Coordinates of C-alpha atoms in Angstrom, one line a residue:
X221 CA 100.0 -14.5 -8.9
X222 CA 98.0 -14.9 -12.0
X223 CA 98.9 -18.6 -12.0
X224 CA 97.8 -18.9 -8.5
X225 CA 94.4 -17.1 -9.2
X226 CA 93.9 -19.4 -12.1
X227 CA 94.7 -22.6 -9.9
X228 CA 92.5 -21.5 -7.4
X229 CA 89.5 -20.9 -9.9
X230 CA 89.9 -24.3 -11.1
X231 CA 90.0 -26.0 -7.6
X232 CA 86.8 -24.2 -6.9
X233 CA 84.9 -25.6 -10.1
X234 CA 86.5 -29.3 -9.7
X235 CA 85.7 -29.6 -5.9
X236 CA 81.9 -30.2 -6.8
X237 CA 83.1 -33.7 -8.2
X238 CA 83.0 -36.1 -5.3
X239 CA 85.7 -38.3 -6.7
X240 CA 88.2 -35.2 -7.2
X241 CA 87.2 -34.0 -3.7
X242 CA 87.9 -37.4 -2.2
X243 CA 91.5 -37.2 -3.9
X244 CA 92.2 -33.8 -2.9
X245 CA 91.2 -34.4 0.7
X246 CA 93.6 -37.7 1.1
X247 CA 96.3 -35.3 0.0
X248 CA 95.4 -33.0 3.0
X249 CA 93.9 -30.4 0.8
X250 CA 91.5 -29.1 3.4
X251 CA 94.5 -28.2 5.9
X252 CA 96.1 -26.4 2.9
X253 CA 93.1 -24.3 2.4
X254 CA 92.5 -23.6 6.0
X255 CA 96.2 -22.6 6.4
X256 CA 95.9 -20.3 3.6
X257 CA 92.9 -18.5 4.9
X258 CA 94.3 -18.2 8.4
X259 CA 97.8 -17.0 7.1
X260 CA 96.9 -15.1 4.1
X261 CA 94.5 -12.9 5.7
X262 CA 96.9 -10.4 6.7
X263 CA 98.6 -10.3 3.4
X264 CA 95.1 -9.7 1.8
X265 CA 94.7 -6.7 4.1
X266 CA 97.6 -5.1 3.3
X267 CA 97.5 -5.7 -0.6
X268 CA 94.0 -5.2 -1.2
X269 CA 94.6 -1.5 -1.8
X270 CA 97.2 -2.4 -4.3
X271 CA 95.8 -5.6 -6.1
X272 CA 92.2 -5.5 -4.5
X273 CA 90.6 -7.5 -7.6
X274 CA 93.3 -10.4 -7.6
X275 CA 93.4 -10.7 -4.0
X276 CA 89.7 -10.7 -3.6
X277 CA 89.1 -13.3 -6.1
X278 CA 91.9 -15.5 -4.7
X279 CA 90.2 -15.3 -1.0
X280 CA 86.8 -16.0 -2.6
X281 CA 88.0 -18.9 -4.8
X282 CA 89.5 -20.4 -1.8
X283 CA 86.4 -20.2 0.4
X284 CA 84.4 -21.5 -2.5
X285 CA 86.5 -24.6 -2.8
X286 CA 86.6 -25.1 1.1
X287 CA 82.6 -24.9 0.8
X288 CA 82.5 -27.4 -1.8
X289 CA 84.6 -29.9 -0.5
X290 CA 82.9 -29.7 2.8
X291 CA 79.7 -30.2 1.5
X292 CA 80.6 -33.7 0.4
X293 CA 80.7 -34.6 4.2
X294 CA 84.1 -36.6 4.0
X295 CA 85.7 -34.5 6.6
X296 CA 84.1 -33.7 10.0
X297 CA 83.6 -29.9 11.0
X298 CA 84.9 -30.6 14.5
X299 CA 88.5 -30.8 13.3
X300 CA 88.7 -26.9 12.8
X301 CA 90.8 -24.4 15.0
X302 CA 89.2 -21.4 16.8
X303 CA 91.8 -19.2 14.8
X304 CA 90.0 -20.4 11.6
X305 CA 86.5 -19.6 13.0
X306 CA 87.7 -16.3 14.1
X307 CA 88.9 -15.6 10.6
X308 CA 85.8 -16.4 9.0
X309 CA 83.8 -14.5 11.6
X310 CA 86.2 -11.6 10.9
X311 CA 84.8 -11.4 7.2
X312 CA 81.5 -11.2 8.3
X313 CA 82.0 -8.5 11.1
X314 CA 84.0 -6.2 8.5
X315 CA 81.8 -3.4 7.0
X316 CA 83.3 -3.4 3.4
X317 CA 84.1 -6.6 1.9
X318 CA 83.8 -8.4 -1.4
X319 CA 80.2 -9.7 -1.8
X320 CA 81.4 -13.4 -2.7
X321 CA 83.4 -13.6 0.2
X322 CA 80.8 -12.7 2.3
X323 CA 78.5 -15.1 1.1
X324 CA 81.2 -18.0 1.3
X325 CA 82.1 -16.9 5.0
X326 CA 78.2 -16.7 5.8
X327 CA 77.7 -20.4 4.3
X328 CA 80.7 -21.6 6.3
X329 CA 79.3 -20.3 9.5
X330 CA 76.0 -21.7 8.9
X331 CA 77.5 -25.2 8.2
X332 CA 79.8 -25.0 11.4
X333 CA 76.4 -24.2 13.8
X334 CA 74.4 -26.9 11.9
X335 CA 77.2 -29.8 12.0
X336 CA 79.0 -29.3 15.3
X337 CA 77.8 -28.3 18.6
X338 CA 81.2 -27.0 19.9
X339 CA 81.6 -25.0 16.9
X340 CA 78.0 -23.5 17.5
X341 CA 79.2 -22.3 21.0
X342 CA 82.3 -20.5 19.3
X343 CA 80.4 -19.2 16.4
X344 CA 77.9 -17.9 18.7
X345 CA 80.2 -16.0 20.8
X346 CA 81.9 -14.4 17.9
X347 CA 79.2 -12.8 16.4
X348 CA 76.6 -10.2 17.8
X349 CA 73.4 -9.4 15.9
X350 CA 74.8 -5.9 15.5
X351 CA 77.2 -7.3 13.4
X352 CA 74.8 -9.0 11.1
X353 CA 72.0 -5.9 11.0
X354 CA 73.8 -4.0 8.4
X355 CA 73.8 -7.1 6.0
X356 CA 69.9 -7.3 6.4
X357 CA 69.6 -3.5 5.8
X358 CA 71.5 -3.7 2.6
X359 CA 70.1 -4.3 -1.0
X360 CA 71.8 -7.7 -2.0
X361 CA 69.0 -10.2 -1.5
X362 CA 71.5 -13.2 -1.4
X363 CA 73.4 -11.7 1.3
X364 CA 70.2 -11.1 3.2
X365 CA 69.1 -14.6 2.6
X366 CA 72.7 -16.2 4.0
X367 CA 72.5 -13.9 6.9
X368 CA 69.0 -15.1 7.8
X369 CA 70.2 -18.7 7.4
X370 CA 72.9 -18.1 9.9
X371 CA 70.2 -16.6 12.3
X372 CA 68.1 -19.8 11.7
X373 CA 71.0 -22.2 12.0
X374 CA 71.9 -20.6 15.3
X375 CA 68.3 -20.6 16.8
X376 CA 67.9 -24.2 15.3
X377 CA 70.8 -25.6 17.6
X378 CA 70.2 -23.6 20.6
X379 CA 69.8 -25.2 23.9
X380 CA 66.3 -25.0 25.2
X381 CA 67.5 -22.7 28.0
X382 CA 68.5 -20.5 25.6
X383 CA 64.9 -20.4 23.9
X384 CA 63.2 -18.5 26.7
X385 CA 61.4 -15.6 25.1
X386 CA 62.0 -12.2 26.7
X387 CA 59.6 -9.9 24.8
X388 CA 59.5 -7.1 27.5
X389 CA 63.6 -7.1 27.6
X390 CA 65.4 -4.0 27.5
X391 CA 68.6 -5.4 26.5
X392 CA 70.2 -3.6 23.8
X393 CA 70.5 -6.5 21.2
X394 CA 73.0 -4.8 18.8
X395 CA 75.8 -6.0 21.5
X396 CA 73.7 -9.2 22.4
X397 CA 75.5 -12.5 21.6
X398 CA 73.7 -14.8 19.2
X399 CA 73.7 -17.5 21.8
X400 CA 70.4 -15.7 23.2
X401 CA 68.8 -16.4 20.0
X402 CA 65.0 -16.6 21.5
X403 CA 65.4 -12.9 23.1
X404 CA 66.7 -11.9 19.9
X405 CA 64.1 -13.2 17.8
X406 CA 61.3 -11.7 20.3
X407 CA 62.8 -8.1 19.9
X408 CA 61.1 -5.6 17.8
X409 CA 64.3 -4.2 16.2
X410 CA 65.3 -7.2 14.2
X411 CA 61.5 -8.1 13.2
X412 CA 61.3 -4.6 12.1
X413 CA 64.2 -4.8 10.0
X414 CA 63.3 -7.9 8.4
X415 CA 60.0 -6.6 7.6
X416 CA 61.3 -3.2 6.1
X417 CA 64.2 -4.4 4.2
X418 CA 63.3 -7.8 3.2
X419 CA 59.6 -8.5 3.0
X420 CA 58.6 -5.1 1.9
X421 CA 61.5 -4.3 -0.1
X422 CA 60.8 -3.1 -3.8
X423 CA 61.6 -6.3 -5.2
X424 CA 60.4 -9.9 -5.7
X425 CA 61.2 -12.3 -2.9
X426 CA 63.2 -15.4 -4.3
X427 CA 62.6 -18.9 -3.6
X428 CA 65.6 -19.4 -1.3
X429 CA 64.7 -16.3 1.0
X430 CA 61.1 -17.4 1.0
X431 CA 62.5 -20.8 2.4
X432 CA 64.5 -19.0 5.1
X433 CA 61.7 -16.5 5.9
X434 CA 59.6 -20.0 6.4
X435 CA 62.2 -21.4 8.5
X436 CA 62.4 -18.3 10.5
X437 CA 58.7 -18.4 11.1
X438 CA 58.4 -22.0 12.0
X439 CA 61.3 -21.4 14.6
X440 CA 59.8 -18.4 16.1
X441 CA 56.4 -20.1 16.5
X442 CA 58.3 -23.3 18.2
X443 CA 58.9 -21.3 20.9
X444 CA 55.3 -21.8 21.9
X445 CA 55.8 -25.6 22.4
X446 CA 56.9 -25.5 25.7
X447 CA 54.0 -23.7 26.9
X448 CA 51.7 -25.8 24.6
X449 CA 53.0 -28.8 26.1
X450 CA 52.8 -27.7 29.7
X451 CA 49.7 -28.9 31.9
X452 CA 48.3 -26.7 34.4
X453 CA 48.8 -27.6 38.1
X454 CA 45.8 -27.2 39.8
X455 CA 47.5 -26.5 43.0
X456 CA 49.7 -23.7 41.8
X457 CA 48.5 -20.5 42.9
X458 CA 50.3 -18.4 40.5
X459 CA 48.6 -20.3 37.8
X460 CA 45.1 -19.9 39.5
X461 CA 45.5 -16.3 39.8
X462 CA 45.4 -16.1 35.9
X463 CA 42.1 -17.6 36.0
X464 CA 40.9 -15.2 38.7
X465 CA 42.2 -12.1 36.7
X466 CA 39.8 -13.5 33.6
X467 CA 37.1 -13.5 36.1
X468 CA 37.9 -9.9 37.7
X469 CA 38.3 -8.5 34.2
X470 CA 35.1 -9.7 32.9
X471 CA 32.9 -9.3 35.7
X472 CA 34.9 -6.5 37.8
X473 CA 34.2 -8.4 40.9
X474 CA 33.7 -6.5 44.1
X475 CA 36.1 -7.0 47.1
X476 CA 36.0 -10.2 48.5
X477 CA 33.7 -11.2 51.3
X478 CA 35.1 -11.9 54.7
X479 CA 36.9 -15.2 55.3
X480 CA 33.8 -16.4 57.5
X481 CA 32.3 -20.0 56.9
X482 CA 29.0 -18.2 55.3
X483 CA 30.7 -15.9 53.0
X484 CA 33.1 -19.0 51.9
X485 CA 29.9 -20.8 50.8
X486 CA 28.7 -17.5 48.9
X487 CA 31.9 -16.9 47.4
X488 CA 32.5 -20.4 45.9
X489 CA 28.9 -20.1 44.8
X490 CA 29.5 -16.8 43.4
X491 CA 33.0 -18.0 41.5
X492 CA 31.1 -21.4 40.1
X493 CA 28.3 -19.2 38.7
X494 CA 31.2 -16.9 36.8
X495 CA 33.0 -19.8 35.7
X496 CA 30.1 -21.0 34.0
X497 CA 29.4 -17.5 32.3
X498 CA 33.1 -17.6 31.3
X499 CA 32.3 -21.1 29.4
X500 CA 34.6 -23.5 31.2
X501 CA 33.6 -27.2 31.1
X502 CA 34.6 -27.6 34.9
X503 CA 32.9 -24.8 36.6
X504 CA 34.3 -25.7 40.0
X505 CA 37.5 -25.8 39.2
X506 CA 38.3 -24.6 35.9
X507 CA 42.2 -25.3 36.1
X508 CA 41.1 -29.0 35.2
X509 CA 40.3 -27.4 31.6
X510 CA 44.1 -26.8 30.9
X511 CA 45.4 -30.3 31.9
X512 CA 45.1 -31.5 28.2
X513 CA 48.3 -31.0 26.0
X514 CA 48.2 -29.7 23.5
X515 CA 47.3 -26.8 24.0
X516 CA 48.1 -26.7 27.6
X517 CA 49.1 -23.6 29.3
X518 CA 49.4 -21.7 25.9
X519 CA 45.5 -21.7 25.9
X520 CA 45.3 -19.7 29.1
X521 CA 48.1 -17.5 28.0
X522 CA 46.0 -16.4 25.0
X523 CA 43.3 -16.0 26.9
X524 CA 44.9 -13.6 29.4
X525 CA 46.4 -11.7 26.7
X526 CA 43.0 -11.1 24.9
X527 CA 41.5 -10.1 28.2
X528 CA 44.3 -7.5 28.6
X529 CA 45.3 -6.0 25.1
X530 CA 41.6 -6.4 23.5
X531 CA 39.5 -5.6 26.9
X532 CA 36.4 -4.4 25.4
X533 CA 35.9 -7.1 23.0
X534 CA 36.8 -9.6 25.5
X535 CA 34.3 -8.1 28.0
X536 CA 31.5 -7.7 25.1
X537 CA 32.0 -11.6 24.2
X538 CA 31.7 -13.0 27.7
X539 CA 28.6 -10.5 28.8
X540 CA 26.9 -11.3 25.6
X541 CA 26.9 -14.9 25.6
X542 CA 26.5 -15.2 29.5
X543 CA 23.0 -13.2 28.7
X544 CA 21.9 -15.7 26.0
X545 CA 19.8 -18.9 26.7
X546 CA 22.1 -21.6 28.0
X547 CA 21.4 -23.6 24.9
X548 CA 22.6 -20.7 22.5
X549 CA 25.7 -19.2 24.5
X550 CA 29.1 -19.7 23.0
X551 CA 31.3 -21.0 25.8
X552 CA 34.4 -18.7 25.7
X553 CA 36.8 -20.9 27.9
X554 CA 35.8 -24.2 25.8
X555 CA 36.1 -22.5 22.3
X556 CA 39.5 -20.7 23.6
X557 CA 41.2 -23.9 24.3
X558 CA 39.7 -25.7 21.2
X559 CA 40.8 -22.8 19.2
X560 CA 44.5 -22.8 20.4
X561 CA 44.8 -26.5 19.8
X562 CA 43.4 -25.8 16.3
X563 CA 45.8 -22.8 15.7
X564 CA 48.7 -24.9 16.5
X565 CA 47.9 -27.6 14.1
X566 CA 47.3 -25.0 11.2
X567 CA 50.8 -23.5 12.0
X568 CA 52.7 -26.9 12.9
X569 CA 53.9 -25.8 16.2
X570 CA 56.3 -28.1 17.5
X571 CA 57.5 -29.5 14.2
X572 CA 60.8 -29.1 12.6
X573 CA 60.7 -27.1 9.6
X574 CA 60.7 -28.6 6.0
X575 CA 63.9 -28.6 3.7
X576 CA 61.7 -27.8 0.7
X577 CA 58.7 -25.5 2.1
X578 CA 58.8 -21.6 1.1
X579 CA 55.3 -21.3 2.7
X580 CA 55.8 -17.9 4.8
X581 CA 53.2 -15.4 5.9
X582 CA 54.1 -12.0 5.9
X583 CA 51.3 -10.9 8.2
X584 CA 53.5 -12.8 11.2
X585 CA 56.4 -10.6 10.8
X586 CA 54.2 -7.5 11.4
X587 CA 53.9 -7.8 15.1
X588 CA 55.9 -8.7 18.3
X589 CA 53.1 -10.9 19.4
X590 CA 51.8 -12.4 16.1
X591 CA 50.5 -15.6 17.5
X592 CA 48.3 -13.7 20.4
X593 CA 47.1 -11.1 18.0
X594 CA 46.2 -14.2 15.3
X595 CA 44.2 -16.0 18.5
X596 CA 42.2 -12.6 19.2
X597 CA 41.3 -12.3 15.5
X598 CA 40.2 -15.8 15.3
X599 CA 38.3 -16.0 18.8
X600 CA 36.2 -13.1 17.7
X601 CA 35.7 -14.6 14.0
X602 CA 34.5 -17.7 16.2
X603 CA 32.1 -16.0 18.3
X604 CA 30.6 -14.2 15.2
X605 CA 30.3 -17.4 13.0
X606 CA 28.6 -19.1 16.2
X607 CA 26.0 -16.5 16.0
X608 CA 25.5 -16.7 12.4
X609 CA 25.1 -20.4 12.6
X610 CA 22.7 -19.9 15.5
X611 CA 24.4 -22.8 17.3
X612 CA 23.9 -24.5 20.3
X613 CA 26.5 -26.4 22.3
X614 CA 25.6 -29.6 20.1
X615 CA 27.0 -27.7 17.2
X616 CA 30.4 -26.9 18.8
X617 CA 32.3 -29.6 16.6
X618 CA 30.7 -27.9 13.5
X619 CA 31.3 -24.2 14.3
X620 CA 34.8 -25.2 14.9
X621 CA 35.1 -26.9 11.4
X622 CA 33.4 -23.9 9.7
X623 CA 35.8 -21.6 11.6
X624 CA 39.1 -23.8 10.5
X625 CA 37.7 -23.4 6.8
X626 CA 37.5 -19.6 7.3
X627 CA 41.1 -19.1 8.5
X628 CA 42.6 -21.8 6.0
X629 CA 41.0 -20.0 3.1
X630 CA 41.8 -16.4 4.5
X631 CA 45.5 -17.6 4.9
X632 CA 46.1 -19.0 1.4
X633 CA 45.7 -15.5 0.2
X634 CA 48.8 -14.5 2.0
X635 CA 47.4 -11.2 3.5
X636 CA 50.5 -8.9 4.2
X637 CA 49.2 -7.6 7.7
X638 CA 46.9 -8.8 10.4
X639 CA 44.4 -6.0 9.4
X640 CA 44.3 -7.3 5.9
X641 CA 43.8 -10.8 7.3
X642 CA 40.8 -9.5 9.5
X643 CA 39.3 -8.1 6.3
X644 CA 39.7 -11.2 4.5
X645 CA 37.7 -13.2 7.1
X646 CA 34.9 -10.4 6.9
X647 CA 34.3 -11.4 3.5
X648 CA 34.2 -15.2 4.5
X649 CA 31.1 -15.2 6.7
X650 CA 29.0 -18.5 7.3
X651 CA 26.8 -17.5 4.3
X652 CA 29.8 -17.4 2.0
X653 CA 31.3 -20.4 3.4
X654 CA 27.7 -22.2 2.7
X655 CA 27.6 -20.9 -0.8
X656 CA 31.2 -22.2 -1.8
X657 CA 30.4 -25.6 -0.1
X658 CA 27.1 -25.7 -2.2
X659 CA 28.9 -24.7 -5.5
X660 CA 31.6 -27.4 -4.7
X661 CA 29.0 -30.1 -3.9
X662 CA 26.9 -29.1 -6.9
X663 CA 29.6 -29.6 -9.2
X664 CA 30.2 -33.0 -7.8
X665 CA 26.4 -34.0 -7.7
X666 CA 25.5 -32.7 -11.5
X667 CA 27.9 -35.7 -13.2
X668 CA 26.7 -38.7 -10.9
X669 CA 23.5 -39.7 -13.1
X670 CA 24.0 -42.8 -15.5
X671 CA 24.0 -41.2 -18.9
X672 CA 26.9 -38.7 -17.5
X673 CA 28.8 -41.6 -16.0
X674 CA 28.6 -43.6 -19.3
X675 CA 29.7 -40.4 -21.3
X676 CA 32.8 -39.9 -18.8
X677 CA 33.8 -43.5 -19.5
X678 CA 33.8 -42.8 -23.3
X679 CA 35.8 -39.5 -23.4
X680 CA 38.3 -40.7 -20.6
X681 CA 40.6 -42.2 -22.7
X682 CA 41.0 -39.3 -24.7
X683 CA 41.5 -37.0 -21.6
X684 CA 44.1 -39.3 -20.2
X685 CA 46.1 -39.0 -23.3
X686 CA 45.9 -35.3 -23.3
X687 CA 47.4 -35.4 -19.7
X688 CA 50.0 -37.8 -20.9
X689 CA 51.0 -35.5 -23.8
X690 CA 51.3 -32.6 -21.2
X691 CA 53.3 -34.6 -18.8
X692 CA 56.0 -35.5 -21.5
X693 CA 56.1 -31.7 -23.0
X694 CA 56.8 -30.7 -19.1
X695 CA 59.7 -33.5 -19.3
X696 CA 61.0 -32.2 -22.5
X697 CA 60.9 -28.6 -20.8
X698 CA 63.1 -29.9 -18.0
X699 CA 63.1 -28.9 -14.5
X700 CA 66.1 -27.4 -12.2
X701 CA 66.6 -29.7 -9.3
X702 CA 68.2 -28.6 -5.9
X703 CA 70.8 -30.9 -4.1
X704 CA 69.8 -31.6 -0.7
X705 CA 72.0 -33.3 2.2
X706 CA 71.7 -33.5 5.9
X707 CA 74.2 -30.9 6.4
X708 CA 72.6 -28.0 5.0
X709 CA 70.6 -26.6 2.3
X710 CA 72.9 -26.0 -0.2
X711 CA 72.9 -23.5 -3.2
X712 CA 73.7 -26.1 -5.7
X713 CA 71.3 -27.2 -8.7
X714 CA 71.3 -29.7 -11.5
X715 CA 69.0 -29.8 -14.3
X716 CA 67.2 -32.8 -16.1
X717 CA 65.2 -33.0 -19.3
X718 CA 63.9 -35.4 -22.1
X719 CA 64.8 -35.0 -25.5
X720 CA 62.2 -34.1 -28.1
X721 CA 62.2 -37.5 -29.6
X722 CA 61.3 -39.0 -26.1
X723 CA 64.5 -41.4 -26.0
X724 CA 67.1 -40.1 -24.0
X725 CA 67.1 -38.1 -20.7
X726 CA 69.8 -35.4 -20.6
X727 CA 71.2 -34.4 -16.9
X728 CA 74.1 -32.3 -15.4
X729 CA 75.0 -29.9 -12.9
X730 CA 74.8 -26.0 -12.7
X731 CA 76.4 -23.4 -11.3
X732 CA 73.1 -21.5 -10.3
X733 CA 69.4 -21.5 -10.8
X734 CA 68.5 -21.0 -14.6
X735 CA 66.3 -18.5 -15.7
X736 CA 64.8 -20.2 -18.4
X737 CA 65.4 -23.7 -20.4
X738 CA 68.9 -25.2 -20.5
X739 CA 69.7 -26.6 -23.8
X740 CA 70.7 -30.4 -24.2
X741 CA 74.0 -29.7 -25.7
X742 CA 75.0 -28.0 -22.3
X743 CA 74.2 -31.0 -20.0
X744 CA 77.0 -33.5 -19.8
X745 CA 75.2 -36.7 -19.0
X746 CA 72.7 -38.9 -20.6
X747 CA 70.6 -42.0 -19.7
X748 CA 68.7 -43.7 -22.8
X749 CA 65.0 -44.3 -21.7
X750 CA 65.3 -47.8 -22.7
X751 CA 67.7 -48.5 -20.2
X752 CA 65.2 -47.6 -17.5
X753 CA 64.2 -50.4 -15.3
X754 CA 61.8 -49.1 -12.7
X755 CA 61.0 -45.9 -11.0
X756 CA 60.8 -46.1 -7.4
X757 CA 59.4 -43.3 -4.9
X758 CA 59.6 -42.4 -1.2
X759 CA 61.2 -44.7 1.5
X760 CA 62.3 -47.0 -1.7
X761 CA 64.5 -44.8 -3.2
X762 CA 68.2 -45.4 -2.4
X763 CA 69.0 -42.1 -1.3
X764 CA 66.3 -42.3 1.3
X765 CA 67.6 -45.5 2.6
X766 CA 71.0 -43.8 3.6
X767 CA 71.6 -42.6 7.1
X768 CA 70.9 -38.9 7.9
X769 CA 68.5 -36.1 8.5
X770 CA 66.8 -36.5 4.8
X771 CA 65.6 -39.8 6.0
X772 CA 63.6 -38.5 8.8
X773 CA 62.4 -35.6 7.1
X774 CA 58.6 -36.5 6.1
X775 CA 58.4 -34.0 3.5
X776 CA 61.6 -34.5 1.9
X777 CA 60.6 -38.3 1.9
X778 CA 57.4 -37.3 -0.1
X779 CA 59.2 -35.4 -2.9
X780 CA 61.9 -38.3 -3.5
X781 CA 62.2 -40.3 -6.7
X782 CA 64.7 -42.6 -8.1
X783 CA 65.2 -44.0 -11.7
X784 CA 66.8 -47.4 -11.6
X785 CA 68.9 -48.6 -14.5
X786 CA 71.7 -51.2 -15.2
X787 CA 72.7 -52.9 -12.5
X788 CA 72.9 -51.0 -8.8
X789 CA 72.9 -47.7 -10.9
X790 CA 70.5 -45.1 -9.9
X791 CA 69.6 -41.6 -10.7
X792 CA 68.3 -39.9 -7.7
X793 CA 65.7 -36.8 -7.4
X794 CA 64.1 -34.7 -4.9
X795 CA 61.5 -32.5 -6.5
X796 CA 61.3 -28.7 -5.8
X797 CA 57.6 -29.3 -4.9
X798 CA 54.7 -31.7 -5.0
X799 CA 53.5 -30.2 -8.4
X800 CA 57.0 -31.2 -10.0
X801 CA 57.0 -34.5 -8.3
X802 CA 53.8 -35.4 -9.8
X803 CA 54.7 -34.1 -13.0
X804 CA 57.9 -36.1 -13.3
X805 CA 56.6 -39.5 -11.7
X806 CA 53.7 -39.4 -13.8
X807 CA 55.8 -38.5 -16.9
X808 CA 58.2 -41.4 -16.2
X809 CA 55.7 -44.0 -15.7
X810 CA 54.1 -42.8 -19.2
X811 CA 57.4 -43.2 -20.8
X812 CA 57.6 -46.8 -19.1
X813 CA 54.0 -47.6 -20.3
X814 CA 52.7 -47.5 -17.0
X815 CA 49.4 -45.7 -15.4
X816 CA 49.8 -42.3 -14.2
X817 CA 48.7 -42.5 -10.6
X818 CA 49.4 -39.3 -9.0
X819 CA 47.0 -36.7 -7.0
X820 CA 47.9 -34.5 -9.5
X821 CA 46.6 -36.8 -12.4
X822 CA 43.3 -37.4 -10.5
X823 CA 42.5 -33.8 -10.2
X824 CA 43.5 -32.8 -13.7
X825 CA 41.6 -35.8 -15.0
X826 CA 38.2 -34.8 -12.8
X827 CA 39.1 -31.0 -14.0
X828 CA 39.2 -31.8 -17.6
X829 CA 36.2 -34.1 -17.6
X830 CA 34.1 -31.8 -15.8
X831 CA 34.9 -29.0 -18.3
X832 CA 34.5 -31.4 -21.5
X833 CA 31.0 -32.7 -20.1
X834 CA 29.9 -29.1 -19.5
X835 CA 30.8 -28.1 -22.9
X836 CA 29.2 -31.2 -24.3
X837 CA 25.8 -30.5 -22.5
X838 CA 25.4 -26.8 -23.0
X839 CA 22.5 -27.5 -25.4
X840 CA 20.9 -29.4 -22.6
X841 CA 20.8 -26.6 -20.0
X842 CA 17.7 -26.6 -17.8
X843 CA 16.7 -30.1 -19.4
X844 CA 16.3 -32.9 -16.9
X845 CA 18.5 -35.8 -18.2
X846 CA 16.6 -38.8 -16.9
X847 CA 18.5 -41.6 -14.9
X848 CA 17.7 -44.5 -17.3
X849 CA 17.2 -44.1 -21.2
X850 CA 13.5 -44.2 -22.6
X851 CA 11.9 -47.3 -23.3
X852 CA 11.9 -48.9 -26.9
X853 CA 8.6 -48.8 -28.3
X854 CA 7.0 -52.1 -29.3
X855 CA 7.4 -53.4 -32.8
X856 CA 4.7 -52.4 -35.2
X857 CA 1.9 -55.1 -36.1
X858 CA 3.0 -55.0 -39.6
X859 CA 5.7 -53.6 -41.8
X860 CA 3.3 -52.8 -44.9
X861 CA 4.0 -49.2 -45.1
X862 CA 6.1 -47.1 -47.2
X863 CA 7.3 -43.2 -47.2
X864 CA 6.7 -41.2 -50.2
X865 CA 9.6 -39.1 -50.4
X866 CA 7.7 -36.9 -53.2

């Protein structure tokens, strides 16, 4: 048993190597592992009380080796039996199971769902949300991360008909199969569990958990895409009734006149007047305002939600603007349509989640109808900003630009709740935005005079050399890179760093993300800087020319770079974020004697130049610097003069 345990431990480690994996798979090793899992489970259950650590480790190493081998993409996921799926699912469904076994089982289920439509159906039927909730309620963040990853994978692969939101559904989600992903995600219970046990837990959220929460956020907002891309049918009476309801709530219309020819004209005139007060562009038939996609019917849904759930604020805005002069009224209908479109752009509704982004917003997990509440806050902000700007209809686009800036600045602070987001907006009034813009503009204008520009040119080489040294120092510290492929987001890492003498790049695989620097001697591979032929980025990288999902992912494409050396040899990178991408491309170009052309270098150069010039000009504060140097005085009529030093 000890020999078998050691063999499986070695197999789990060696399976990361693609050459070993190919040979092992050619010897039908995958089938052997699946048979061990299927047939060995009963033995594991019987003997775990006697030799729990040994059998637990054996199963853990077996599953680890399986995951590593499958991540190479050599074997198709469609080849596995229902019995194997049921065994893996049974590990997830157990209340007491070894943590490493549970982690690997969740990773296998995620890969099955992402790589096979048939396996998606089988996995979704094997697991219920009630079986996953205990893993979310635990204290192990890695298990929580893997659990949310499985939910995300199932949701991502769910067919369109399974993504219809049922917020008001009374179905008990504990026994609900995961094929009903949209209904599950819309339920208060699951959202509340994630908010309580993950987001608001008394511990820091690591990068992988942040990524999975970001994916969950994106997929949840993508439920709105169908309504966003649906045009209103002006002939659909049910849709027209929504507009009638908006009018009724705002003006509390009396009973309709009799259907005589005279009253019909009177009713049309009254409707036209009210629709104008509501701020629609088309007063006669406001349904035409919702034929543009995006935002389509989503804008009308938001307006109705605001009117029903924030009725006092809705009536106040409509009546307040209808009593103003025509040129100063804020058109509620037009504003709502354009605001909905803007919010969809900010939240990237309809776009697939990025493989590298971790940008989730906790406040969107605090409410069952977070997008609608987000809209309600922003439409009131828009009306407030309109009044502060004393805007007219001609200023509509200017107001929308200010509102977008207010919303974006508030979101960057990552408010923990919608109420906190609202308070952030209160501090970002139009006056405050003007101050921020003026400050930024003054910082730019102060340094445009000719003497300042000449001073910039003089000190710029010194600043560029400082930036170059910083980049090289960062390469010496090194960076941990994640291995990505088109099958799933892997928990595999490798590290690369420059030697202190700037002559060699050291790199190698890691078992887990390091907490600090990785010593040179622990990195197995080396690449002399003298052997580097070129550095390429984006679509020119060899690993971005390969077929697969990574090629189609724009954000991954923007983080990719490769080092070309020898003949047809390359070292491929995908940076963890844009900052690291700029650091490494700048540093490598500096090593090759090329210019550093990244956005980060330009920003650093501007910042450091600005700081240096301000320091040098401290003694000239409040002194007007002339645009041109003073004229040289005429030569004296003679030089027959002398200065008496005594």
